[in-house]
Coordinates of N, CA and C in Angstrom, one line a residue:
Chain A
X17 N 1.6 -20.1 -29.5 CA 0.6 -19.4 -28.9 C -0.7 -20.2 -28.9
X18 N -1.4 -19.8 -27.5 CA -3.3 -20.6 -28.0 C -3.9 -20.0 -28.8
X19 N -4.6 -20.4 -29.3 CA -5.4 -20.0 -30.1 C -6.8 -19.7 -29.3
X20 N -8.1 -19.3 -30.1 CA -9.0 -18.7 -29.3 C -9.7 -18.6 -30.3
X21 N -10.7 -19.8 -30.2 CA -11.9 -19.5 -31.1 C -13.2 -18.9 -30.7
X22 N -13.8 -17.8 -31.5 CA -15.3 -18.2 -30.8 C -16.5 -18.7 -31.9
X23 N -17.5 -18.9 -31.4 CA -18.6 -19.1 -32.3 C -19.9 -18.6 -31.8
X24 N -20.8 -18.4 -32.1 CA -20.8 -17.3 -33.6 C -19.9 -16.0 -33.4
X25 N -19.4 -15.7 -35.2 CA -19.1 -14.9 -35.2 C -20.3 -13.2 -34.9
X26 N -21.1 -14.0 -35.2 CA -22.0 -13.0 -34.8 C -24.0 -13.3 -34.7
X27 N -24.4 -12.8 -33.9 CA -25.8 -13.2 -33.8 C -27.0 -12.4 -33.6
X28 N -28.2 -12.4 -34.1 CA -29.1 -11.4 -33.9 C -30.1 -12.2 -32.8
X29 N -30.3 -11.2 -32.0 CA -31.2 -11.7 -31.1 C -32.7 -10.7 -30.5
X30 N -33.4 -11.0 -30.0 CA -34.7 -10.3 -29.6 C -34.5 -9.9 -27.8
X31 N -34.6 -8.8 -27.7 CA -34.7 -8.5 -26.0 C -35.6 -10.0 -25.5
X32 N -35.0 -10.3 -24.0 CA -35.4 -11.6 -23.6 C -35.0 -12.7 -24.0
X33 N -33.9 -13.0 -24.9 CA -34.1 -14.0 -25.4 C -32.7 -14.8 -24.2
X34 N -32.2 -15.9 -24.5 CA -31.0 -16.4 -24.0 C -30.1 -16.9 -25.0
X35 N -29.0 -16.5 -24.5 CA -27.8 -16.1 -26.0 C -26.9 -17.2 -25.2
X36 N -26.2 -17.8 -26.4 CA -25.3 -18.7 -26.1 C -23.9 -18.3 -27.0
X37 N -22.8 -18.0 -25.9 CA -21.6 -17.7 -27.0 C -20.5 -19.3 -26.5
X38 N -19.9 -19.6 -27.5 CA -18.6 -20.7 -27.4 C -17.8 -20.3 -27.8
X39 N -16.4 -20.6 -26.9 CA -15.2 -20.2 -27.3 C -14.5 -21.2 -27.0
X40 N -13.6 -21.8 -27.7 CA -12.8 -22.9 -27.7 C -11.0 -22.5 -28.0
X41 N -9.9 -23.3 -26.8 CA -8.9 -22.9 -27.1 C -8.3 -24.1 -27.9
X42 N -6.7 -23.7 -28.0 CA -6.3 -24.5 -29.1 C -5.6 -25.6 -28.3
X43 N -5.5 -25.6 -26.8 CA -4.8 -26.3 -25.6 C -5.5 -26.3 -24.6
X44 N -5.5 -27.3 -23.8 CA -6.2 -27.0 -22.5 C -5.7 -25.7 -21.7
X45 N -6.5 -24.8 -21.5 CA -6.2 -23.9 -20.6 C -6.7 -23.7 -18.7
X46 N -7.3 -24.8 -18.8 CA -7.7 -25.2 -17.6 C -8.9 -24.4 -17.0
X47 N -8.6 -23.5 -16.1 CA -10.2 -22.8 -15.7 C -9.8 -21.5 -16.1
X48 N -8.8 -20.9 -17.0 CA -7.6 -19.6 -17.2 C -8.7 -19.0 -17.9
X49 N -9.8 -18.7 -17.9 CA -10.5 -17.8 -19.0 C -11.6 -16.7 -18.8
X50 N -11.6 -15.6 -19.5 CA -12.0 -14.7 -19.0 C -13.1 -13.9 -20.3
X51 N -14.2 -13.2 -19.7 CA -15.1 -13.1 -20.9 C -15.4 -11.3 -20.6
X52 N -15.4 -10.7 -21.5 CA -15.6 -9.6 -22.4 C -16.7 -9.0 -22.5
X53 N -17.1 -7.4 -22.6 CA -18.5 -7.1 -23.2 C -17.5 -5.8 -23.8
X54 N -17.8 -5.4 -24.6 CA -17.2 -4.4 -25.3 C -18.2 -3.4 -26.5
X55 N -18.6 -2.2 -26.0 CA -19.5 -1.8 -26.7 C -18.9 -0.6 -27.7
X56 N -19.2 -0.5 -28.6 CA -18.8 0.8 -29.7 C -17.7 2.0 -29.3
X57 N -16.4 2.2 -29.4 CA -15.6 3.1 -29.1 C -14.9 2.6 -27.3
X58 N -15.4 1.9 -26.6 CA -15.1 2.0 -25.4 C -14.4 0.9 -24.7
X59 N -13.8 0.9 -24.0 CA -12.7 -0.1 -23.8 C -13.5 -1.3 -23.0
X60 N -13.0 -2.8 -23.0 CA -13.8 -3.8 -22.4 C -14.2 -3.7 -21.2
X61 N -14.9 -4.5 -20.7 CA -15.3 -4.8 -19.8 C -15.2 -5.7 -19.3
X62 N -14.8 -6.2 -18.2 CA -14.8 -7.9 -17.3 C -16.0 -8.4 -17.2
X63 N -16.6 -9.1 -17.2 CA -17.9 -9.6 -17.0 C -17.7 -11.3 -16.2
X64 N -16.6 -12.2 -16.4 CA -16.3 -13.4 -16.2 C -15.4 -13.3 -15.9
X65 N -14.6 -14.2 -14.6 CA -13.3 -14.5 -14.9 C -12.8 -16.2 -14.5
X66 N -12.2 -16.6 -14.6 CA -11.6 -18.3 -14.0 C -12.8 -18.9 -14.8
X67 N -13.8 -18.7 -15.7 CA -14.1 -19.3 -16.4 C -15.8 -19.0 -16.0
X68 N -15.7 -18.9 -14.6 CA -17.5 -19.2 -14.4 C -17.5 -18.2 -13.1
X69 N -16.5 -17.3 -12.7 CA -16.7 -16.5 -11.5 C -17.5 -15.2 -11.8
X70 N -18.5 -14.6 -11.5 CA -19.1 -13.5 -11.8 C -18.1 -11.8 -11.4
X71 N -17.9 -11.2 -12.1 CA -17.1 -9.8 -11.6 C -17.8 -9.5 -11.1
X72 N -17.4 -8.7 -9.4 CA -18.8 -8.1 -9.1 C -19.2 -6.6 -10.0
X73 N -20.2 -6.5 -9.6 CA -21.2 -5.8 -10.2 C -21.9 -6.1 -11.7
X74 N -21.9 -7.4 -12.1 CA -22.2 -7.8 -13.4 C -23.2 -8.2 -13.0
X75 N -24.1 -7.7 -13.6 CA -25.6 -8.9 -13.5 C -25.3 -9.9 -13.8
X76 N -26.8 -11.1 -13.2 CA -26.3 -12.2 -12.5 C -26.9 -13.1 -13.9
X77 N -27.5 -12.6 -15.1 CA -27.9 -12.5 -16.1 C -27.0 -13.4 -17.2
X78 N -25.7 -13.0 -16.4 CA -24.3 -13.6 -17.5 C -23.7 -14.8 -16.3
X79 N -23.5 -16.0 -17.3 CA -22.9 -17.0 -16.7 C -22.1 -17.7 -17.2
X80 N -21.2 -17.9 -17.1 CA -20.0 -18.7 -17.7 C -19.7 -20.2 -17.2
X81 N -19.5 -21.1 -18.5 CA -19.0 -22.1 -17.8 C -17.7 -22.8 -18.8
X82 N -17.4 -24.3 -18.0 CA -16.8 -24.8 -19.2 C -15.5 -25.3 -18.2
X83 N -14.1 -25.8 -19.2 CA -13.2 -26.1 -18.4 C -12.1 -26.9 -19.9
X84 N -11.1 -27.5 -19.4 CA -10.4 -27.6 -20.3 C -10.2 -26.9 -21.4
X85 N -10.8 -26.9 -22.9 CA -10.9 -26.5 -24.0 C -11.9 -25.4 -24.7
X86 N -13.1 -26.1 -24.0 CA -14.4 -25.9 -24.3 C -15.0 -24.7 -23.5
X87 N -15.5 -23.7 -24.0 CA -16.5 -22.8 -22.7 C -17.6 -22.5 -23.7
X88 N -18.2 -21.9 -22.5 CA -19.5 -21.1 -22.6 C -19.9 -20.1 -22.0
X89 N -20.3 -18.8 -22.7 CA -21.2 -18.0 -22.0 C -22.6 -17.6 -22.4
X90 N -22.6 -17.7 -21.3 CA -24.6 -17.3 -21.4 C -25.4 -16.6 -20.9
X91 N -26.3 -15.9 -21.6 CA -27.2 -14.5 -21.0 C -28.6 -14.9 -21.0
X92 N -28.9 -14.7 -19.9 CA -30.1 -15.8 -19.4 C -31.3 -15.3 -20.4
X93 N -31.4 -13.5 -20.5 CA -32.5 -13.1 -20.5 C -32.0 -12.0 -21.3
X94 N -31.8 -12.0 -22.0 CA -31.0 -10.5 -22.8 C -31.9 -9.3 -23.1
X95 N -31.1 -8.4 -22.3 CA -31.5 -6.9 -22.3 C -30.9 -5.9 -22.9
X96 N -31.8 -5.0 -23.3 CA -31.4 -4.0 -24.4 C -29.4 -3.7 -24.4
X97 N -29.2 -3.4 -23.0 CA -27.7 -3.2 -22.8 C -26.8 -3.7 -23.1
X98 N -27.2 -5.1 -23.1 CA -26.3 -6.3 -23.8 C -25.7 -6.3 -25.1
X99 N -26.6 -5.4 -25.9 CA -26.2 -5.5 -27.6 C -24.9 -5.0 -27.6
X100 N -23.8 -5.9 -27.7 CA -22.3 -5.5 -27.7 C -21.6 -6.7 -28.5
X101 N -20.4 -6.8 -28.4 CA -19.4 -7.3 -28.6 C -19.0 -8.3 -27.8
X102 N -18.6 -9.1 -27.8 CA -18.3 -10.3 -26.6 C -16.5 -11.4 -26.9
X103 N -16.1 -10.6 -26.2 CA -14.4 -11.4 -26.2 C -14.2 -12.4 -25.4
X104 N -13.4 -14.0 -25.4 CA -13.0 -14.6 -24.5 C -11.4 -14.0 -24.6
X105 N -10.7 -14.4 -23.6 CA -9.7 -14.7 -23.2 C -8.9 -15.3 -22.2
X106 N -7.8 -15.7 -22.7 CA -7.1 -17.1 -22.2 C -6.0 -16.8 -21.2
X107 N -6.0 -16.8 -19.7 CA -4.8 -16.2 -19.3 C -3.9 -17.0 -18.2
X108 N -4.0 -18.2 -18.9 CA -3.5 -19.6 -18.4 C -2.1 -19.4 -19.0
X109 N -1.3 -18.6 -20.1 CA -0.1 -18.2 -20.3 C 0.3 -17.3 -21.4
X110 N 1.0 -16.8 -21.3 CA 1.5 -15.8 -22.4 C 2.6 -16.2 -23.8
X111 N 1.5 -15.4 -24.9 CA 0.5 -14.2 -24.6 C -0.8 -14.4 -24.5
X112 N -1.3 -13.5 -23.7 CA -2.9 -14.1 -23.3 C -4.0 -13.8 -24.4
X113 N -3.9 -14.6 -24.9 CA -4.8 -14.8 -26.7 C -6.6 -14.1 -26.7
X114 N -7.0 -13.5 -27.5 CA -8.3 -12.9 -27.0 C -9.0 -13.8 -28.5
X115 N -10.2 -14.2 -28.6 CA -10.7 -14.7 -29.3 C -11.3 -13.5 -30.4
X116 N -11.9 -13.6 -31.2 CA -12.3 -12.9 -32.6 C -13.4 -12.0 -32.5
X117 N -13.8 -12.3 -31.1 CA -15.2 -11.5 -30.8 C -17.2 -12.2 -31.0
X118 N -18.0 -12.1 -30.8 CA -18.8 -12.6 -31.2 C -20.0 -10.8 -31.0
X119 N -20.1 -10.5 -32.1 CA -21.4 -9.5 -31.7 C -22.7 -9.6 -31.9
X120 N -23.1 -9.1 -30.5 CA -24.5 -9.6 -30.5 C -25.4 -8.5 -30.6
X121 N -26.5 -8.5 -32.0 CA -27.1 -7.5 -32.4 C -28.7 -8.2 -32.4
X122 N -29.7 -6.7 -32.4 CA -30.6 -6.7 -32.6 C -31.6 -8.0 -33.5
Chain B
X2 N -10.3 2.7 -5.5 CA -10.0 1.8 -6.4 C -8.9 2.5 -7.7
X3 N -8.6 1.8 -8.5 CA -7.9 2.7 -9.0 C -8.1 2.7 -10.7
X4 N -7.6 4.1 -11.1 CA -8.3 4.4 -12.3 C -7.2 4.5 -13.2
X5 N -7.5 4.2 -14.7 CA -5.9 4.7 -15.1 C -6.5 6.1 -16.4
X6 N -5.7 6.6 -16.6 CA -6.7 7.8 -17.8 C -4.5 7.5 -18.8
X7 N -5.4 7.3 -20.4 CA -4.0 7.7 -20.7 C -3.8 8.9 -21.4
X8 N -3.1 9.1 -22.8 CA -3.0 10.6 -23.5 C -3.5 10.1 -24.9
X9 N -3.6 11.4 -25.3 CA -5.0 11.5 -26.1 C -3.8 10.7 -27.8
X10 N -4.7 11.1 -28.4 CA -4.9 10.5 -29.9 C -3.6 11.1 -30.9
X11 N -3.2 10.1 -31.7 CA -1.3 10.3 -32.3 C -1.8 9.9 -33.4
X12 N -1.0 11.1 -34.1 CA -0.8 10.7 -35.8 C 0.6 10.8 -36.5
X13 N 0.5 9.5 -36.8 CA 2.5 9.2 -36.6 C 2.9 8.8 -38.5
X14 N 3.8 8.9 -39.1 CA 4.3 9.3 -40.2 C 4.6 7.3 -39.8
X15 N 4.8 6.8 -41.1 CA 6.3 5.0 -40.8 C 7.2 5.6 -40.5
X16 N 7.6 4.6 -40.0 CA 9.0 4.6 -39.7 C 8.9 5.7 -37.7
X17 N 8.3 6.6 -37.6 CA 8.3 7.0 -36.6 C 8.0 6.2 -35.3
X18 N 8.3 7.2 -34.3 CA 7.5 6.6 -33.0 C 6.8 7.1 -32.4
X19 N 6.2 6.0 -31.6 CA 5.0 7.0 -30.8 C 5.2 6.8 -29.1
X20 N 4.9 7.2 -28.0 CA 4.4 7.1 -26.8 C 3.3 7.4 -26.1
X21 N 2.7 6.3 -25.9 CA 1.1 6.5 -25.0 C 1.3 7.0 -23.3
X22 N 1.1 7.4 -22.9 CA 1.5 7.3 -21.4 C -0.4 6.5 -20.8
X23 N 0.3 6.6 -19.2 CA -1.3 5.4 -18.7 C -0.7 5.9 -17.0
X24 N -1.8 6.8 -16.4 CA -1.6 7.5 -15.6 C -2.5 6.5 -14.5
X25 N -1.9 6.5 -13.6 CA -3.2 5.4 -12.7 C -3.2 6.3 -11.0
X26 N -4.4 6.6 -10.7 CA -4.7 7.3 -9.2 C -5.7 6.3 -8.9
X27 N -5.6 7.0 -7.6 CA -6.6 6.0 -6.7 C -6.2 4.8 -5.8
X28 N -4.8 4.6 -5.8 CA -4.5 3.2 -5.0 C -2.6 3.4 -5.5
X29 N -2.1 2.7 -4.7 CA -0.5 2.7 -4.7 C -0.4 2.1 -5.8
X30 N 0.4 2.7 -6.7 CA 1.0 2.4 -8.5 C 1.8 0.9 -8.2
X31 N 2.7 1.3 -7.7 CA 3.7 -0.2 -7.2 C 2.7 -1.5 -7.2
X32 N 1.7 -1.2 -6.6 CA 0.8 -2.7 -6.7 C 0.9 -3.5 -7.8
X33 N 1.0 -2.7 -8.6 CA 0.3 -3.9 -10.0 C 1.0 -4.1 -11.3
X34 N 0.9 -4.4 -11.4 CA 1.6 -5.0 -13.2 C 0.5 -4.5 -14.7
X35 N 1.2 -4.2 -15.1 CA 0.2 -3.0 -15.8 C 0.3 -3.5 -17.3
X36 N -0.6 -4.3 -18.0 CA -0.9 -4.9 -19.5 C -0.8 -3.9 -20.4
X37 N -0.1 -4.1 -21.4 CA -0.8 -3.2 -22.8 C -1.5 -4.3 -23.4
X38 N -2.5 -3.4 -24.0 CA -3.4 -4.2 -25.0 C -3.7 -3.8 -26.2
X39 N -4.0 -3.9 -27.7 CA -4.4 -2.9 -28.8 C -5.0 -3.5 -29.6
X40 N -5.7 -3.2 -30.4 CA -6.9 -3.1 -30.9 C -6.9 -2.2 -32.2
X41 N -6.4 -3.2 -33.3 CA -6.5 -2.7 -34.8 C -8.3 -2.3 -35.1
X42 N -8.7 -1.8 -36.2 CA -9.7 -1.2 -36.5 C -10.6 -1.7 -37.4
X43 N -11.9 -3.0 -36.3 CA -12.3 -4.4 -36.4 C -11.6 -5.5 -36.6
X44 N -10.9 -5.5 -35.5 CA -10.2 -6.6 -35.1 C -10.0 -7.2 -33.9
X45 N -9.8 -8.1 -33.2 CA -9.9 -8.7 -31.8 C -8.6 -7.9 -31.5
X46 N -9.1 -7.9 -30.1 CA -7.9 -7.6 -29.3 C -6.7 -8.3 -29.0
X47 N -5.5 -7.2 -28.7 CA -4.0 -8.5 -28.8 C -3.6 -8.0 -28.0
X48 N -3.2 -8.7 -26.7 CA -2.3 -8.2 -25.8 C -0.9 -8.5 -26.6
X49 N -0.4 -7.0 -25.8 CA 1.1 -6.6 -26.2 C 2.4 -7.0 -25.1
X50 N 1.8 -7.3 -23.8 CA 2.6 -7.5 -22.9 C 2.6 -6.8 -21.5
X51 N 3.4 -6.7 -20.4 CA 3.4 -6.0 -18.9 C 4.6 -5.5 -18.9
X52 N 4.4 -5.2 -17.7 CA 5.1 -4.3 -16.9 C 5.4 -4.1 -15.4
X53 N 5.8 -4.7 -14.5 CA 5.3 -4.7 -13.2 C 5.8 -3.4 -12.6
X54 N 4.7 -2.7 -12.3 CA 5.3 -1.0 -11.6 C 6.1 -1.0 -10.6
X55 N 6.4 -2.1 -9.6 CA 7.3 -1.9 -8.7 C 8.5 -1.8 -9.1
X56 N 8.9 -3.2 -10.0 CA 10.4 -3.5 -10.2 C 10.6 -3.0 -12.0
X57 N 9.8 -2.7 -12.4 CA 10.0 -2.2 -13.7 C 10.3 -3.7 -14.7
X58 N 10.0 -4.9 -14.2 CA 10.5 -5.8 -15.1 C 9.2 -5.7 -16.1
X59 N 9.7 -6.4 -17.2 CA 8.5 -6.5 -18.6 C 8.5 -7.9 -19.3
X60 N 7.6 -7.9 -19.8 CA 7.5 -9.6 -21.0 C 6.9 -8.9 -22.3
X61 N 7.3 -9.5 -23.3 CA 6.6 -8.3 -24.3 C 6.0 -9.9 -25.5
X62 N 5.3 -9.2 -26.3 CA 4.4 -10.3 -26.9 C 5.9 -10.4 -28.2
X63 N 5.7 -11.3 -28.7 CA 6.4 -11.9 -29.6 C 6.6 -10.8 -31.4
X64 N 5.6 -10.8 -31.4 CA 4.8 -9.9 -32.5 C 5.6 -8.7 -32.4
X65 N 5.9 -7.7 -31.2 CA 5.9 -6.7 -31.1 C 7.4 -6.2 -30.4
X66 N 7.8 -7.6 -29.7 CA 9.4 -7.6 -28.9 C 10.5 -6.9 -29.3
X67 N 10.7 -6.7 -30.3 CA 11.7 -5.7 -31.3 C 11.8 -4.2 -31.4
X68 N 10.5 -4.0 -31.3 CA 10.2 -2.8 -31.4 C 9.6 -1.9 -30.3
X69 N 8.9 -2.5 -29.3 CA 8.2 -2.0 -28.4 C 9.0 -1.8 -27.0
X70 N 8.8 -1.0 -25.6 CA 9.4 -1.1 -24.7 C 8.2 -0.1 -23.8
X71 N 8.6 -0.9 -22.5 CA 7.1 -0.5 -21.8 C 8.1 0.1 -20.4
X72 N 7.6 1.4 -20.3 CA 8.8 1.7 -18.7 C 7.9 2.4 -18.0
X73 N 7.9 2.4 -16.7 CA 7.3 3.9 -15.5 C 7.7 4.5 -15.2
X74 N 7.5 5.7 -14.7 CA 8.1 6.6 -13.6 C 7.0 6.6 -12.6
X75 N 7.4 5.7 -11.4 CA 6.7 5.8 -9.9 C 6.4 7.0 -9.3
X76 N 7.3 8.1 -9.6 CA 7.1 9.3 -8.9 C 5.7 9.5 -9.5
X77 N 6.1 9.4 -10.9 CA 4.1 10.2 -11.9 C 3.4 8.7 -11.4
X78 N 3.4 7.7 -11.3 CA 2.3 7.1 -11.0 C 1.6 6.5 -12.5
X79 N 2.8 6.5 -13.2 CA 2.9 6.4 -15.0 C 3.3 5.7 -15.6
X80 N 2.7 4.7 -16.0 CA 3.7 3.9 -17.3 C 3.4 4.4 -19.0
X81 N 4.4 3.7 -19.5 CA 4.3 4.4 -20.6 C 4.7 3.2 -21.6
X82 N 3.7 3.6 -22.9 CA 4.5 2.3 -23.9 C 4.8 3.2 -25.3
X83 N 6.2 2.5 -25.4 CA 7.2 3.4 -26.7 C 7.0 2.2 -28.2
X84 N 6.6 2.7 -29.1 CA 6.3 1.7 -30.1 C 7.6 2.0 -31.4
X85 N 8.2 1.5 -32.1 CA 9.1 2.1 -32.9 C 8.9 1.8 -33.9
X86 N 9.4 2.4 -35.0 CA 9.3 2.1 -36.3 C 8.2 1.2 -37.1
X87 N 6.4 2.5 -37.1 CA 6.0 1.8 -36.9 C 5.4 2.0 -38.6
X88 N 4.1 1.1 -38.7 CA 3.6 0.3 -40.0 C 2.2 0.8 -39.9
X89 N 1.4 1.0 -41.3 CA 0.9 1.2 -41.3 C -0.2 0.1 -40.1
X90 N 0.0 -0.9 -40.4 CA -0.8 -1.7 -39.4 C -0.8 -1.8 -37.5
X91 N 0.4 -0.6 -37.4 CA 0.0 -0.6 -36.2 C -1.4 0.3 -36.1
X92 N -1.8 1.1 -36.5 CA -2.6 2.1 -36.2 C -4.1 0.9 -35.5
X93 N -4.4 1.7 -34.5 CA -5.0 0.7 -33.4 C -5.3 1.7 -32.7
X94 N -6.3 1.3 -31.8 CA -6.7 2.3 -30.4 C -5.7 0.8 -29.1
X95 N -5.2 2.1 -28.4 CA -4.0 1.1 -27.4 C -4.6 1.2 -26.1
X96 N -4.5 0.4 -25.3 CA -5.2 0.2 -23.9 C -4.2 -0.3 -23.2
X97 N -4.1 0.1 -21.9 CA -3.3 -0.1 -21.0 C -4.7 -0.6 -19.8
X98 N -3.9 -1.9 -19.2 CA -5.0 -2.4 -18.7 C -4.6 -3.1 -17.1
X99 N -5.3 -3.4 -16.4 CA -4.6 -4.3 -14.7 C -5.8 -4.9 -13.8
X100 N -5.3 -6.3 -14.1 CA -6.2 -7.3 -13.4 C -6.1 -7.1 -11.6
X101 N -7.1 -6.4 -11.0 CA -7.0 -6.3 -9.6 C -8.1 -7.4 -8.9
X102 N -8.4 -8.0 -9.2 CA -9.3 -8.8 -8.5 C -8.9 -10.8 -8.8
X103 N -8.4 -10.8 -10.3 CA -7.6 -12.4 -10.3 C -6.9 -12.4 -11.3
X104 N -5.5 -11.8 -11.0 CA -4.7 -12.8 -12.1 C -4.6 -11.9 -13.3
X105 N -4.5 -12.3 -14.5 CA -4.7 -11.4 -15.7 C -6.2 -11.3 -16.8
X106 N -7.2 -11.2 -15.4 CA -8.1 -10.7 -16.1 C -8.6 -9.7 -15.8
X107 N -8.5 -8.9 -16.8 CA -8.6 -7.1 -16.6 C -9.8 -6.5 -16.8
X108 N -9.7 -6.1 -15.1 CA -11.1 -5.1 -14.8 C -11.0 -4.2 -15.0
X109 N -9.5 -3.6 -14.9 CA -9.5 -1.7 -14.7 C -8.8 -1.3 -16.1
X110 N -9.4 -0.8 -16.8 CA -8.6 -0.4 -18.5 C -8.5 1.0 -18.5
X111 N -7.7 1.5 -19.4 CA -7.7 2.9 -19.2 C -9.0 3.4 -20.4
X112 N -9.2 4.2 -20.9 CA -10.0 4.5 -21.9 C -9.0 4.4 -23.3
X113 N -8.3 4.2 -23.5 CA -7.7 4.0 -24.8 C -7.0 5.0 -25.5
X114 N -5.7 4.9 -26.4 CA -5.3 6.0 -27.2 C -5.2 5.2 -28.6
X115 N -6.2 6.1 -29.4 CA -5.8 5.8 -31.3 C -4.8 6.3 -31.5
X116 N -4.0 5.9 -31.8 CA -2.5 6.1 -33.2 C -2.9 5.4 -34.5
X117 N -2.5 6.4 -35.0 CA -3.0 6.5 -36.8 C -1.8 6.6 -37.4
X118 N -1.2 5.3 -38.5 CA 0.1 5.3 -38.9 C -0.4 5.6 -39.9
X119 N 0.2 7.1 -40.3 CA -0.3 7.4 -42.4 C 0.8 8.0 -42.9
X120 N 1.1 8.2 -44.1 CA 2.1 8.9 -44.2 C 1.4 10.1 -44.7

């Protein structure tokens, strides 16, 4: 199975600020990745997908990049709404591995 | 677009089993291939495996292959996941989920069912 790291496990931040999450697999997964917002009790949310495509209706706030191994996502300008949870996931093959989460608090 | 709603919240003895059902309106059921996913209690999410609603074929995650079995009924517009003989560690909120826009990254989730394995 890939593995699916992320880093930080977790981060405090200030409204406005720009948040940087990394998630790394344990194989190249090529552009197969997909990113997460997950808030208290409620099932995820798509925000990214192929690594750096925007879902529609996501503010344009969240950007993803990255390729082989390595990714990133990034929130330009962080807004109250954002204080969540943040999952990658890998779906370049099965089973499609979700990483540990990274939450982003106050 | 389409929406999935599943059934509500299970409290299952070991050794028992459980079934979630994952109801989807709003667009032709047959389209899609329908994920489980679950979610132990602070723990990352793990997909469990598909189901494609047309042809009823399935892949099941490794972890779970033995015991789990994912089937529809097209007439209800319904899949459903059967977990067996289960452990305290299944207890999880379970999500049934379907990438409609690329591939298997899932936009449309259902709202989730907790199963609570206690004795």
């Amino acid at each position: 199975d890939i593995q699916m790291t992320q880093s930080p496990s977790s981060l405090s931040a200030s409204v406005g600020d720009r948040v940087t999450i990394t998630c790394r697999s344990s194989q190249s997964i090529i552009s197969y990745l997909n990113w997460y917002q997950q808030k208290p009790g409620k099932a995820p949310n798509l925000l990214i997908y192929a690594a750096s495509s925007l879902h529609p209706g996501v503010p344009s706030r969240f950007s993803g990049s990255g390729s082989g191994t390595d990714f990133t996502l990034t929130i330009s300008s962080l807004q109250p709404e954002d204080f969540a949870t943040y999952y990658c996931q890998q779906s370049y093959n099965t089973p499609h591995t979700f990483g540990q989460g990274t939450k982003v608090e106050i | 677009q389409v929406h999935l709603v599943q059934s509500g919240a299970e409290v299952k003895k070991p050794g028992a089993s459980v079934k979630v059902s994952c109801k989807a309106s709003g667009d032709r059921f047959t389209k899609y291939v329908i994920h489980w996913v679950r979610q132990a209690p602070g723990q990352r999410l793990e997909w469990m495996g598909w189901i494609n609603a047309d042809y009823g074929t399935t892949e099941y995650s490794q972890k779970v292959q033995d015991r789990v079995n994912f089937i529809r009924d097209t007439s209800a517009n319904t899949a459903y996941m059967e977990l067996s003989s289960l452990k305290s560690e299944d207890t999880a909120v379970y999500y049934c989920a379907i990438g409609t826009w690329y591939g298997s990254a899932f936009d449309i989730w259902g709202q989730g069912t907790l199963v609570i394995v206690s004795s």
